[in-house]
């Protein structure tokens, strides 16, 4: 698992978004599968809940994931990924 660098110039939420984006891109998080929960992200990466929420919101905004209210956040289908448009 990748780690975050609190001393890096890039904010932690951007670093986490980059890690999650790469996990989607490589298929570690398969298409249309749930992303790790915010709680899981806070535990795995040692970040605040707001940091995890911000990272996931970036992926949704960029088109790497979509949110289903009451169910979670899911990776998009392969042909819907931003790097394949």
Short mmCIF file of C-alpha atoms in Angstrom, two decimals:
data_model
loop_
_atom_site.label_atom_id
_atom_site.label_comp_id
_atom_site.label_asym_id
_atom_site.label_seq_id
_atom_site.Cartn_x
_atom_site.Cartn_y
_atom_site.Cartn_z
CA UNK A 1 0.00 0.00 0.00
CA UNK A 2 1.25 3.47 -0.84
CA UNK A 3 1.88 5.93 1.93
CA UNK A 4 1.23 9.63 2.29
CA UNK A 5 4.00 12.15 2.88
CA UNK A 6 2.94 14.94 5.25
CA UNK A 7 6.11 16.88 4.34
CA UNK A 8 5.34 16.92 0.61
CA UNK A 9 4.15 20.17 -0.98
CA UNK A 10 1.06 18.36 -2.33
CA UNK A 11 -1.82 18.33 0.21
CA UNK A 12 -2.69 14.98 1.81
CA UNK A 13 -6.10 14.88 0.12
CA UNK A 14 -4.42 15.22 -3.30
CA UNK A 15 -1.92 12.50 -2.43
CA UNK A 16 -4.75 10.20 -1.36
CA UNK A 17 -6.77 11.00 -4.49
CA UNK A 18 -3.69 10.12 -6.58
CA UNK A 19 -3.32 6.77 -4.81
CA UNK A 20 -7.00 5.91 -5.26
CA UNK A 21 -6.95 7.06 -8.90
CA UNK A 22 -4.00 4.75 -9.57
CA UNK A 23 -5.76 1.85 -7.82
CA UNK A 24 -8.74 2.37 -10.15
CA UNK A 25 -6.54 2.80 -13.23
CA UNK A 26 -4.62 -0.43 -12.57
CA UNK A 27 -7.73 -2.44 -11.75
CA UNK A 28 -6.86 -2.93 -8.08
CA UNK A 29 -10.28 -1.38 -7.53
CA UNK A 30 -12.27 -3.06 -10.32
CA UNK A 31 -14.85 -1.21 -12.42
CA UNK A 32 -18.17 -0.55 -10.67
CA UNK A 33 -16.81 -1.72 -7.31
CA UNK A 34 -17.04 0.24 -4.10
CA UNK A 35 -14.13 2.41 -3.09
CA UNK A 36 -12.90 1.90 0.47
CA UNK A 37 -15.17 3.56 3.00
CA UNK A 38 -14.15 6.85 4.56
CA UNK A 39 -13.57 5.02 7.82
CA UNK A 40 -11.30 2.49 6.08
CA UNK A 41 -9.35 5.31 4.41
CA UNK A 42 -8.87 7.13 7.71
CA UNK A 43 -7.61 3.95 9.36
CA UNK A 44 -5.40 2.78 6.48
CA UNK A 45 -3.81 6.14 5.69
CA UNK A 46 -3.98 7.89 9.06
CA UNK A 47 -5.86 10.90 7.74
CA UNK A 48 -8.79 12.89 9.08
CA UNK A 49 -12.29 12.11 7.85
CA UNK A 50 -12.41 15.44 6.00
CA UNK A 51 -9.22 14.57 4.14
CA UNK A 52 -10.67 11.23 3.02
CA UNK A 53 -13.94 12.88 1.99
CA UNK A 54 -12.08 15.53 0.00
CA UNK A 55 -9.97 12.93 -1.83
CA UNK A 56 -13.03 10.91 -2.81
CA UNK A 57 -14.89 14.08 -3.88
CA UNK A 58 -12.01 14.89 -6.24
CA UNK A 59 -12.34 11.46 -7.89
CA UNK A 60 -16.09 11.95 -8.32
CA UNK A 61 -15.55 15.43 -9.77
CA UNK A 62 -12.89 14.14 -12.19
CA UNK A 63 -15.11 11.26 -13.35
CA UNK A 64 -13.13 8.36 -11.82
CA UNK A 65 -15.95 7.46 -9.43
CA UNK A 66 -19.63 8.06 -8.81
CA UNK A 67 -21.71 8.26 -5.66
CA UNK A 68 -24.87 6.30 -4.93
CA UNK A 69 -26.66 7.87 -1.93
CA UNK A 70 -26.98 5.38 0.90
CA UNK A 71 -24.75 2.82 -0.85
CA UNK A 72 -21.30 4.35 -1.27
CA UNK A 73 -18.88 5.54 -3.92
CA UNK A 74 -18.00 3.28 -6.84
CA UNK A 75 -15.35 3.25 -9.55
CA UNK A 76 -16.66 3.96 -13.04
CA UNK A 77 -16.80 1.41 -15.84
CA UNK A 78 -13.59 1.07 -17.86
CA UNK A 79 -14.96 2.85 -20.93
CA UNK A 80 -16.18 5.76 -18.77
CA UNK A 81 -12.79 6.48 -17.18
CA UNK A 82 -11.31 9.94 -17.90
CA UNK A 83 -8.12 8.42 -19.34
CA UNK A 84 -10.15 6.45 -21.91
CA UNK A 85 -12.36 9.22 -23.26
#
